[in-house]
N, CA and C of each residue as an Amber inpcrd file, in Angstrom:
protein
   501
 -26.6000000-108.1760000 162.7160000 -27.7130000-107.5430000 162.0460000
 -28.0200000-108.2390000 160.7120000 -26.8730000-108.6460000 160.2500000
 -27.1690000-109.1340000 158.6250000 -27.8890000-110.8020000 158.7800000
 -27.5140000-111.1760000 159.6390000 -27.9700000-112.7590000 160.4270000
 -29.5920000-112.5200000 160.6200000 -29.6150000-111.0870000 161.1100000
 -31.3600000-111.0220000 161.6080000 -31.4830000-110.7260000 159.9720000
 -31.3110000-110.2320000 159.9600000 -32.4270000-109.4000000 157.8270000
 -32.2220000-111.2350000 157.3470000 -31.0120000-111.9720000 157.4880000
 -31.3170000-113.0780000 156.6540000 -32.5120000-114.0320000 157.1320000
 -32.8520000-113.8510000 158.3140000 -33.3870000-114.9890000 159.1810000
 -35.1000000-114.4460000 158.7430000 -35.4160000-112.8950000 158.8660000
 -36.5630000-112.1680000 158.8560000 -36.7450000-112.4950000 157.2100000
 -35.7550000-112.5860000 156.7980000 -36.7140000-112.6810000 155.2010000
 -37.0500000-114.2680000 154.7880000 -35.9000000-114.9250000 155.0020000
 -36.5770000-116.5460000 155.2680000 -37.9690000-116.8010000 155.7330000
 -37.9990000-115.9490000 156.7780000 -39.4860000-115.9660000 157.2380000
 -40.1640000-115.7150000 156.7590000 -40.6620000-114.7430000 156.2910000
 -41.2320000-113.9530000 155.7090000 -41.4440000-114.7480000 153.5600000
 -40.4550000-115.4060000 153.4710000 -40.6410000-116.1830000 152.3860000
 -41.4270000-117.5850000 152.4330000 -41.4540000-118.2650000 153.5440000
 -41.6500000-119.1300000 154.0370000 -43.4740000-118.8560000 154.2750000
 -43.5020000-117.4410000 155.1920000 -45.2000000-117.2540000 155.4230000
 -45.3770000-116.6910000 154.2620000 -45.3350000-116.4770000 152.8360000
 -45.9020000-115.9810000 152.0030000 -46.4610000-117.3480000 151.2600000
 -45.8220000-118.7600000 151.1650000 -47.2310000-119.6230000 150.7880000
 -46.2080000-119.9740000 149.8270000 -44.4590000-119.4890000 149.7890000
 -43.9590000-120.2490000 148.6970000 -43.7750000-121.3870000 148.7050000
 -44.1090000-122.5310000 147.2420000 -43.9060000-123.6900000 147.5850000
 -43.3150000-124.1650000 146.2470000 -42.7460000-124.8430000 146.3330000
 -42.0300000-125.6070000 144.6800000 -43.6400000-126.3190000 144.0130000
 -43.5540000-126.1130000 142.5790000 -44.3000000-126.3510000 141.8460000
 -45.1390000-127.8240000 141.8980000 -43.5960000-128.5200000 141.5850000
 -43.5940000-129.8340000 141.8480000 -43.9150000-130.6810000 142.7360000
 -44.5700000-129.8980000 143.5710000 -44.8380000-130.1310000 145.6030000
 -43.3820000-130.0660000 146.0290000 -43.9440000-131.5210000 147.3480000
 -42.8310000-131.7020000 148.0160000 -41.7210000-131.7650000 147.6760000
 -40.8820000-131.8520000 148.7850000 -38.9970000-131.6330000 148.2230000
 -39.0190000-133.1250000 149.0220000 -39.8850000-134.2310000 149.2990000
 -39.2480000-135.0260000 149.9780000 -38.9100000-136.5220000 149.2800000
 -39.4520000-137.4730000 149.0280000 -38.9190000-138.7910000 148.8420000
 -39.2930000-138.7660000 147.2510000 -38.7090000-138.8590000 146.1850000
 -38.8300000-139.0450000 144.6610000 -39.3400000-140.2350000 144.4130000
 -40.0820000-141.2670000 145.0940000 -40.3350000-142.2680000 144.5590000
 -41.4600000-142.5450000 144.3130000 -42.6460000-141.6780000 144.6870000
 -43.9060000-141.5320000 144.0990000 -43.9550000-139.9950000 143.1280000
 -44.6790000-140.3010000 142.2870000 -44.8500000-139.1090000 141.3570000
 -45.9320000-137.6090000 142.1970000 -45.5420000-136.6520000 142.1060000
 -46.4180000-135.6840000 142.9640000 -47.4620000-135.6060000 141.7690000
 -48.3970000-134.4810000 142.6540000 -49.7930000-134.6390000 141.5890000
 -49.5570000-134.0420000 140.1170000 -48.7480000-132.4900000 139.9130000
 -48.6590000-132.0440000 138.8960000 -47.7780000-133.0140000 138.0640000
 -46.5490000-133.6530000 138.2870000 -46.0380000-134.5320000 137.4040000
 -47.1830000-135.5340000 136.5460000 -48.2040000-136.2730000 137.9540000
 -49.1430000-136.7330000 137.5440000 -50.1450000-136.5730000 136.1750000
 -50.6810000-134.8880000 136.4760000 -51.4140000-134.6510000 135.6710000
 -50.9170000-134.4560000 134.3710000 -49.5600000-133.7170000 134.2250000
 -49.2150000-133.8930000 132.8490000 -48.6020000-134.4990000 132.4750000
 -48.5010000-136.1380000 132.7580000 -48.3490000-136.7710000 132.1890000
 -49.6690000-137.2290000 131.3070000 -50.9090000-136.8650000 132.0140000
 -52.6920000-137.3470000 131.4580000 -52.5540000-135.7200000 130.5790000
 -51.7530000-135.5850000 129.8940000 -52.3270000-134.5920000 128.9280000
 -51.9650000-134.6950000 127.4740000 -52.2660000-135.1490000 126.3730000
 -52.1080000-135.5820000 125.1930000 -51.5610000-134.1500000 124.3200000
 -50.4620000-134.7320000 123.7830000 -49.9940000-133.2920000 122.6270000
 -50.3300000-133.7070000 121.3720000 -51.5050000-132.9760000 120.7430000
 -51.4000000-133.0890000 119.7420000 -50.6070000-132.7770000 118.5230000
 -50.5960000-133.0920000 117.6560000 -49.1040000-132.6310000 116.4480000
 -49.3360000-131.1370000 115.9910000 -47.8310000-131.1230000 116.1280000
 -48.2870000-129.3420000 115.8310000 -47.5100000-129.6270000 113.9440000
 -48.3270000-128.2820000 113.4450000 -48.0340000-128.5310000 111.9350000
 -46.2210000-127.8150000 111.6060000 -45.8170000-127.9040000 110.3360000
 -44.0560000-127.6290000 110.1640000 -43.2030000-128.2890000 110.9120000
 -42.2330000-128.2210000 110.2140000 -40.4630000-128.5500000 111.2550000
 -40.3370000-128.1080000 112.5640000 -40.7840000-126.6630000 112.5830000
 -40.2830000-125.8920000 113.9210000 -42.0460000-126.6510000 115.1750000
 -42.8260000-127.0080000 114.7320000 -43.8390000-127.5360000 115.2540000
 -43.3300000-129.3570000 115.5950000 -42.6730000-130.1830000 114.6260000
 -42.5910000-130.8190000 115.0280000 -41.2610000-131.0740000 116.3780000
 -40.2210000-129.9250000 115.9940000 -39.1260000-130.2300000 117.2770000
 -40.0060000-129.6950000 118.5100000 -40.8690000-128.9260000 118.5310000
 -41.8930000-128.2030000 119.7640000 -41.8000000-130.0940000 119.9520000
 -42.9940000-130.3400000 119.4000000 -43.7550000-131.4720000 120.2040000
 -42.5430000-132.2680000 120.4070000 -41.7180000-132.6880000 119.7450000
 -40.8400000-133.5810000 120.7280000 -39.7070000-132.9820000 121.5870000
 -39.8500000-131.8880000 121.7150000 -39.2530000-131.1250000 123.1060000
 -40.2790000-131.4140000 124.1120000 -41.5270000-130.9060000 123.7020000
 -42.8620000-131.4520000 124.9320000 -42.8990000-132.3690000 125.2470000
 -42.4860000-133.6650000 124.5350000 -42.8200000-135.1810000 124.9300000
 -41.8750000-135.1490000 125.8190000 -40.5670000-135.1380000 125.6520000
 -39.0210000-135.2020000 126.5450000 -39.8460000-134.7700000 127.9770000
 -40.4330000-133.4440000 128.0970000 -40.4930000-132.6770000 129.3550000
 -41.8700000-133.2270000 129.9540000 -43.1190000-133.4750000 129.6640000
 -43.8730000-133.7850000 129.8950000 -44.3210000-135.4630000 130.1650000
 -43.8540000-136.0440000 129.7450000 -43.3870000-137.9330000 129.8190000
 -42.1760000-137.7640000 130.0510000 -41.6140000-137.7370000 131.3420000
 -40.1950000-138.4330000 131.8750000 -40.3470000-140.0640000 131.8160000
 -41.2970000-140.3260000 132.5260000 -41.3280000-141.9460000 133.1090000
 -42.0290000-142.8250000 131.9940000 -43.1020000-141.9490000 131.3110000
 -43.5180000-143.0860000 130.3390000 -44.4880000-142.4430000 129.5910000
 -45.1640000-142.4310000 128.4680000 -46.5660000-141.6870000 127.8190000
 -48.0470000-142.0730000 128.2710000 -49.0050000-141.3280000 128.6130000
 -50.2200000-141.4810000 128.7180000 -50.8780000-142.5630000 128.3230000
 -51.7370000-143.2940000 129.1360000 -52.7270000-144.4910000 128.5510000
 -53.5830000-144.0420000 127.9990000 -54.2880000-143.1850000 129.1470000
 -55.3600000-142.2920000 128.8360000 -55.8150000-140.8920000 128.7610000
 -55.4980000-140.0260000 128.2620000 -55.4900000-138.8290000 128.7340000
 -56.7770000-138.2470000 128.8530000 -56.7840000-137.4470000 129.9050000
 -57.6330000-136.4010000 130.5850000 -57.8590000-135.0780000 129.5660000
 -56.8990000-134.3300000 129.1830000 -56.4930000-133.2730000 128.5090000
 -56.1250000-133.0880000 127.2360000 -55.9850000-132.4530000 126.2590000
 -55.1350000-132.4120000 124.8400000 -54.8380000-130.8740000 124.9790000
 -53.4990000-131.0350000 124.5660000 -52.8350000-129.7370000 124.4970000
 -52.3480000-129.4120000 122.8970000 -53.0900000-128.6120000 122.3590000
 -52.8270000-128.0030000 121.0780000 -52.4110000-126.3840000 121.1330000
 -51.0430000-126.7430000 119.9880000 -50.3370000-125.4730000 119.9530000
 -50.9430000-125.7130000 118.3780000 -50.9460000-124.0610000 118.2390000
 -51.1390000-123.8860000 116.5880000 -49.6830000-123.1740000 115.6460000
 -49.9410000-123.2490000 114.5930000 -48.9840000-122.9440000 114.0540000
 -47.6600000-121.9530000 113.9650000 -46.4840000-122.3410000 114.4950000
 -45.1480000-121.5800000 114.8580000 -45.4820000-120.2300000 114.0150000
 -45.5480000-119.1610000 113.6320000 -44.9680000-117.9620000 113.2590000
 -43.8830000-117.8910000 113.4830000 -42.6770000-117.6080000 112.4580000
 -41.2320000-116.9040000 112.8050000 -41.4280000-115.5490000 111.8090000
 -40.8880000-114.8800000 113.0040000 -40.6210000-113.7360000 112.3640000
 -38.7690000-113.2880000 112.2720000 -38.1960000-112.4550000 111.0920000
 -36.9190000-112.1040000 111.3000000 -36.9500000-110.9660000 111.4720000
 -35.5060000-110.1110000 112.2660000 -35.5890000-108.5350000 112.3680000
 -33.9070000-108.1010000 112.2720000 -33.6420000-108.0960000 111.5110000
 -32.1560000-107.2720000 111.4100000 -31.8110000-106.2240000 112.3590000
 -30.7700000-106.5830000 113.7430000 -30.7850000-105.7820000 114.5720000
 -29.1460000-104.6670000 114.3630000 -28.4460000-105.1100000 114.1080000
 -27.0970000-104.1190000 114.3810000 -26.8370000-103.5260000 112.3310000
 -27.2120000-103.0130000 112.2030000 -27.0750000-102.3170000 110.6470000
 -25.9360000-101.2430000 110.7190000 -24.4730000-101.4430000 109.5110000
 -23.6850000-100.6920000 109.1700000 -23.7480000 -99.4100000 108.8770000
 -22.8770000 -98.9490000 108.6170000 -23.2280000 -97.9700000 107.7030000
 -22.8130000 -98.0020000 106.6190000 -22.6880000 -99.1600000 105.7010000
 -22.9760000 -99.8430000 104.7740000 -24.4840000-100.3600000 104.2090000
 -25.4790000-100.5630000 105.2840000 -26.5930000-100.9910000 105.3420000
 -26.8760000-102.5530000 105.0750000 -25.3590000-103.0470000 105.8730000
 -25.4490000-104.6940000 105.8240000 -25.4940000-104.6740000 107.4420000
 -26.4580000-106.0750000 107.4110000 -26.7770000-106.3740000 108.9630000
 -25.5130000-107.1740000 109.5220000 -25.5000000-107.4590000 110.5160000
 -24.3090000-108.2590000 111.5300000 -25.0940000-108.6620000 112.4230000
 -26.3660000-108.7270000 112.8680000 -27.1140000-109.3390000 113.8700000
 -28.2970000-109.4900000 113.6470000 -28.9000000-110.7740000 113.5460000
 -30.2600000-110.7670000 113.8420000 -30.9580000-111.5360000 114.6740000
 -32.4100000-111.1840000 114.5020000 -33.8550000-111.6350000 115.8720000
 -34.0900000-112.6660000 114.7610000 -34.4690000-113.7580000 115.7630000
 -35.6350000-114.5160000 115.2970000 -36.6290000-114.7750000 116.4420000
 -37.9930000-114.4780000 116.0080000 -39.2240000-114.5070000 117.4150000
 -40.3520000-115.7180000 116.7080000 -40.3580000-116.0840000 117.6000000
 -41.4510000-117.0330000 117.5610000 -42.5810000-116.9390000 118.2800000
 -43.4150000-116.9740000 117.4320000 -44.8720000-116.8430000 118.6120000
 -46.1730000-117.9240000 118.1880000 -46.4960000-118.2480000 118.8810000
 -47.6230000-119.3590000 119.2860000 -48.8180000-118.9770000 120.2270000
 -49.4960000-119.9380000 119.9910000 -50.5940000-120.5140000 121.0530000
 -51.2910000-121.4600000 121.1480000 -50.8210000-121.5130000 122.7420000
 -51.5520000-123.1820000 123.1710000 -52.9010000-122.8700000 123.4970000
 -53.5840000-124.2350000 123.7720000 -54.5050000-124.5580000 124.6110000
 -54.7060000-125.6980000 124.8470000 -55.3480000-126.0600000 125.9370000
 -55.5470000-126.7750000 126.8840000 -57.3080000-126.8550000 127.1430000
 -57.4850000-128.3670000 126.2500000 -58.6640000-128.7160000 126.1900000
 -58.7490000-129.7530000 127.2320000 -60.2080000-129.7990000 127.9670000
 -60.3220000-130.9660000 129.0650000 -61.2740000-132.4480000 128.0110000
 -61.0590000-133.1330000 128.0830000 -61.5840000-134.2440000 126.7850000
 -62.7560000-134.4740000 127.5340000 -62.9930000-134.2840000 128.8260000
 -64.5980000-134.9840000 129.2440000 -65.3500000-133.8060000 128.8860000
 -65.3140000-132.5440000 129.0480000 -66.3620000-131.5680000 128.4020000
 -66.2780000-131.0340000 127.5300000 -64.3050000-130.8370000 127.0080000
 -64.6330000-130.5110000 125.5310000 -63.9920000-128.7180000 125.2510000
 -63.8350000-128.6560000 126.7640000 -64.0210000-126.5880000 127.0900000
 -62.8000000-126.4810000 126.8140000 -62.4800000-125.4120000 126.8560000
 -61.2140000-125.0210000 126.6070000 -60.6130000-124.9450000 127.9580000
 -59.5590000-124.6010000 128.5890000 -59.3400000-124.6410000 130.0830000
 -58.4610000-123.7190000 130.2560000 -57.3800000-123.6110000 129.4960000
 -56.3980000-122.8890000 129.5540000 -56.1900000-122.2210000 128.1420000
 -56.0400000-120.8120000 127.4040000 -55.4950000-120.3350000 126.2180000
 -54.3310000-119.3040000 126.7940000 -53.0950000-119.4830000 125.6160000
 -51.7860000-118.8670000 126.3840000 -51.3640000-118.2450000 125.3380000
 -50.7280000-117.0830000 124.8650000 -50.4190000-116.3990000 123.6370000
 -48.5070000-116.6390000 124.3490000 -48.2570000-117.1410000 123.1600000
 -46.7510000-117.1880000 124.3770000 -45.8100000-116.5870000 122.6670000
 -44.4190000-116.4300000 123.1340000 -43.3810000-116.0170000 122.7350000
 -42.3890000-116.0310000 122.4740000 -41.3180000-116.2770000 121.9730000
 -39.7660000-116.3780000 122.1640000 -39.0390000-115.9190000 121.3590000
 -37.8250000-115.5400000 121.6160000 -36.4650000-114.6070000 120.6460000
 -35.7040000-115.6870000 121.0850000 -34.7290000-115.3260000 119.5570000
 -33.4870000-115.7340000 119.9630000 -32.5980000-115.0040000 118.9000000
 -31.6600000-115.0820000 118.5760000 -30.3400000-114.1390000 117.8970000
 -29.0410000-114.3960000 117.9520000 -28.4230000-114.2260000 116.6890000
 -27.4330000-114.4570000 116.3350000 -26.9520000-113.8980000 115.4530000
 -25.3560000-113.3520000 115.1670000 -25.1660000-112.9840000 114.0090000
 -24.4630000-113.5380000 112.8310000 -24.4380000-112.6060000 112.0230000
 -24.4440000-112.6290000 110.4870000 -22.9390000-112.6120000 110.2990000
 -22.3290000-113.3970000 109.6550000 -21.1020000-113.3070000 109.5360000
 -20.7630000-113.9030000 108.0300000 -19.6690000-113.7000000 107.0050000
 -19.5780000-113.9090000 106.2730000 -19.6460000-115.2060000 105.6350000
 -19.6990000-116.3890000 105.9260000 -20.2850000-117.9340000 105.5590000
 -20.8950000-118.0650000 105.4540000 -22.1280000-118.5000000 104.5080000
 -22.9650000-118.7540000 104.6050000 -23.2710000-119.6880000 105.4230000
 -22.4500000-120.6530000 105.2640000 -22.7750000-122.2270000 106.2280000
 -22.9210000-121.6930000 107.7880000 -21.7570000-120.6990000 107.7980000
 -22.0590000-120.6310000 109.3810000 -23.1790000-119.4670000 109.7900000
 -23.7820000-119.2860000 108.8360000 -24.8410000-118.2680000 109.0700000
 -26.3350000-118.8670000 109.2010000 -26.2550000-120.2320000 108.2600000
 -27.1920000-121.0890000 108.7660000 -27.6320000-122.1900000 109.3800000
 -26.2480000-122.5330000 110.2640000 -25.8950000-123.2520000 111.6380000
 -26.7940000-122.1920000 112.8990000 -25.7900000-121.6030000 112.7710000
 -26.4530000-120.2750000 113.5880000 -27.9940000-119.6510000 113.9550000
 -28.2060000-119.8050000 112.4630000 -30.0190000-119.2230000 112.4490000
 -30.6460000-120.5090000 113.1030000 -30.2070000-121.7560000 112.4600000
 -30.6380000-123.0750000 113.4040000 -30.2620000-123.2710000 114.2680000
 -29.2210000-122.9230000 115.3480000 -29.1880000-122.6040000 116.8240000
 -30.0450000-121.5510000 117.1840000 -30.3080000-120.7220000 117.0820000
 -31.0740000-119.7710000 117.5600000 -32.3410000-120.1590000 117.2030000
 -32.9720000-120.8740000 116.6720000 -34.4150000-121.2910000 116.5980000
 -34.5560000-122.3780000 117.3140000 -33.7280000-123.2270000 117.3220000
 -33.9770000-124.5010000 118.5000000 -34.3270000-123.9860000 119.4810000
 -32.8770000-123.1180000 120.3670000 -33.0000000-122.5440000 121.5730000
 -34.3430000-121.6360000 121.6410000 -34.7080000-121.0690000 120.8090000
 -36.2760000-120.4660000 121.1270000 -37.6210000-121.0130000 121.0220000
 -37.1950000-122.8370000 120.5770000 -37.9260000-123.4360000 120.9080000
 -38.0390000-124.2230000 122.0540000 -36.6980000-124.8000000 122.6040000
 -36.6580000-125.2350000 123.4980000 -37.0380000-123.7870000 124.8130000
 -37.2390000-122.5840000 124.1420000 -37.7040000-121.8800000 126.0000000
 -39.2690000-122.0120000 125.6380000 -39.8530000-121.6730000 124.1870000
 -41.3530000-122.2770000 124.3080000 -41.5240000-123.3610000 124.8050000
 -41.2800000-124.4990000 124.7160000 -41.4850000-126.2680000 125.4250000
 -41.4830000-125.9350000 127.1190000 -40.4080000-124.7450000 127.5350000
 -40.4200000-124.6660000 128.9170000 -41.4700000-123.9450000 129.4640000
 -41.4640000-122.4480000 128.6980000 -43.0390000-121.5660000 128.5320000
 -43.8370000-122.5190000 129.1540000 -44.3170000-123.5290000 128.0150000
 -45.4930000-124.4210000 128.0360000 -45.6440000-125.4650000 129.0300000
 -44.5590000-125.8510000 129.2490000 -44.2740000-126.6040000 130.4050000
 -44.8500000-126.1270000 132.2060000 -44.1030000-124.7760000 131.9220000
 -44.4900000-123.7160000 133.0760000 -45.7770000-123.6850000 133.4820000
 -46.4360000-122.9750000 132.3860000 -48.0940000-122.5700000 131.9280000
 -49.1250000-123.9720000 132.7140000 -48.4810000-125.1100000 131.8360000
 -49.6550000-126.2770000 132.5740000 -49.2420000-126.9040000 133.6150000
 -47.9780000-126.5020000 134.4930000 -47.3660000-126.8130000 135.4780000
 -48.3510000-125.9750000 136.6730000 -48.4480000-124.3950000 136.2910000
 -48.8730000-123.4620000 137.3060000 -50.6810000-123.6940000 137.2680000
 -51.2070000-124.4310000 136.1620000 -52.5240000-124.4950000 136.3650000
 -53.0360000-125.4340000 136.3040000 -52.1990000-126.5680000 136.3810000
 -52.6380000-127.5950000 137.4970000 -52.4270000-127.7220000 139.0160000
 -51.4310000-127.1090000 139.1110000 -51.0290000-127.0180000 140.8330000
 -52.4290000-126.0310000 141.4630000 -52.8990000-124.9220000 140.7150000
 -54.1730000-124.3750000 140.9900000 -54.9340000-125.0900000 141.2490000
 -55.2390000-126.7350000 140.8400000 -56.4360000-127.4610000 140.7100000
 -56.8750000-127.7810000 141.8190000
């Protein structure tokens, strides 16, 4: 019985139209179309520190093989917002944990008309706590902001991954 439920839902995953992003699963030696297209999509510079590790997290993920000659697209993120939030409070009224959120937005301009194509309000947390060092309190706050930049770069990655495969 458990052989049939595994076999019926395979199926059933299979006729629902799922397909890897990336296309095919078969020979890696031609580029599929979405790799294609964003590689033709230009990042423009985003402004601050936490803007510039964005864009070179984007370059890493978006140029594997090499950078654009010409691009089709420009992808502008605007300026990082961080916000902080003190999450675990004593009863002392000293914190031991905190949020850091980041929020953005891209878009995705087409360069032959100019339109906008894609706008994305996107997001990220990350957290860590507070412990008596300072040093290691601001190791920490800078791990936890990388890592919530590196899941925006993926966010974004995602976003013009799923709407070019639409094309």
């Amino acid at each position: 019985m458990r052989n049939f439920s595994f076999l019926l839902s395979l199926f059933l995953l299979v006729a629902c139209g799922f397909e890897p992003v990336y296309g095919d699963l078969g020979s890696k030696t031609e580029y599929t179309a979405v790799e294609t297209r964003l590689s033709q999509v230009e990042i423009a510079a985003i402004p601050d520190r936490n803007g510039q590790y964005l864009r070179n997290a984007l370059i890493d993920r978006l140029y594997p093989h090499a950078r654009p000659g010409t691009a089709a697209y420009t992808l502008s993120v605007s300026t990082i917002e961080e916000r902080h939030t003190d999450l675990d409070i004593t009863k002392s009224s000293d914190a031991t944990r905190r949020q850091i959120r980041l929020l953005t937005k891209l878009t995705l301009t087409d360069r032959k008309t100019g339109a906008a194509v894609l706008d994305r309000d996107l997001s990220a947390i990350g957290s860590y706590n507070i412990l008596g060092s300072e040093f290691t309190n601001r190791v920490s706050e800078q791990n936890a902001r990388e890592n919530a930049l590196n899941d925006l770069a993926q966010q974004i990655e995602l976003q013009l991954g799923l709407y070019f495969q639409r094309q």
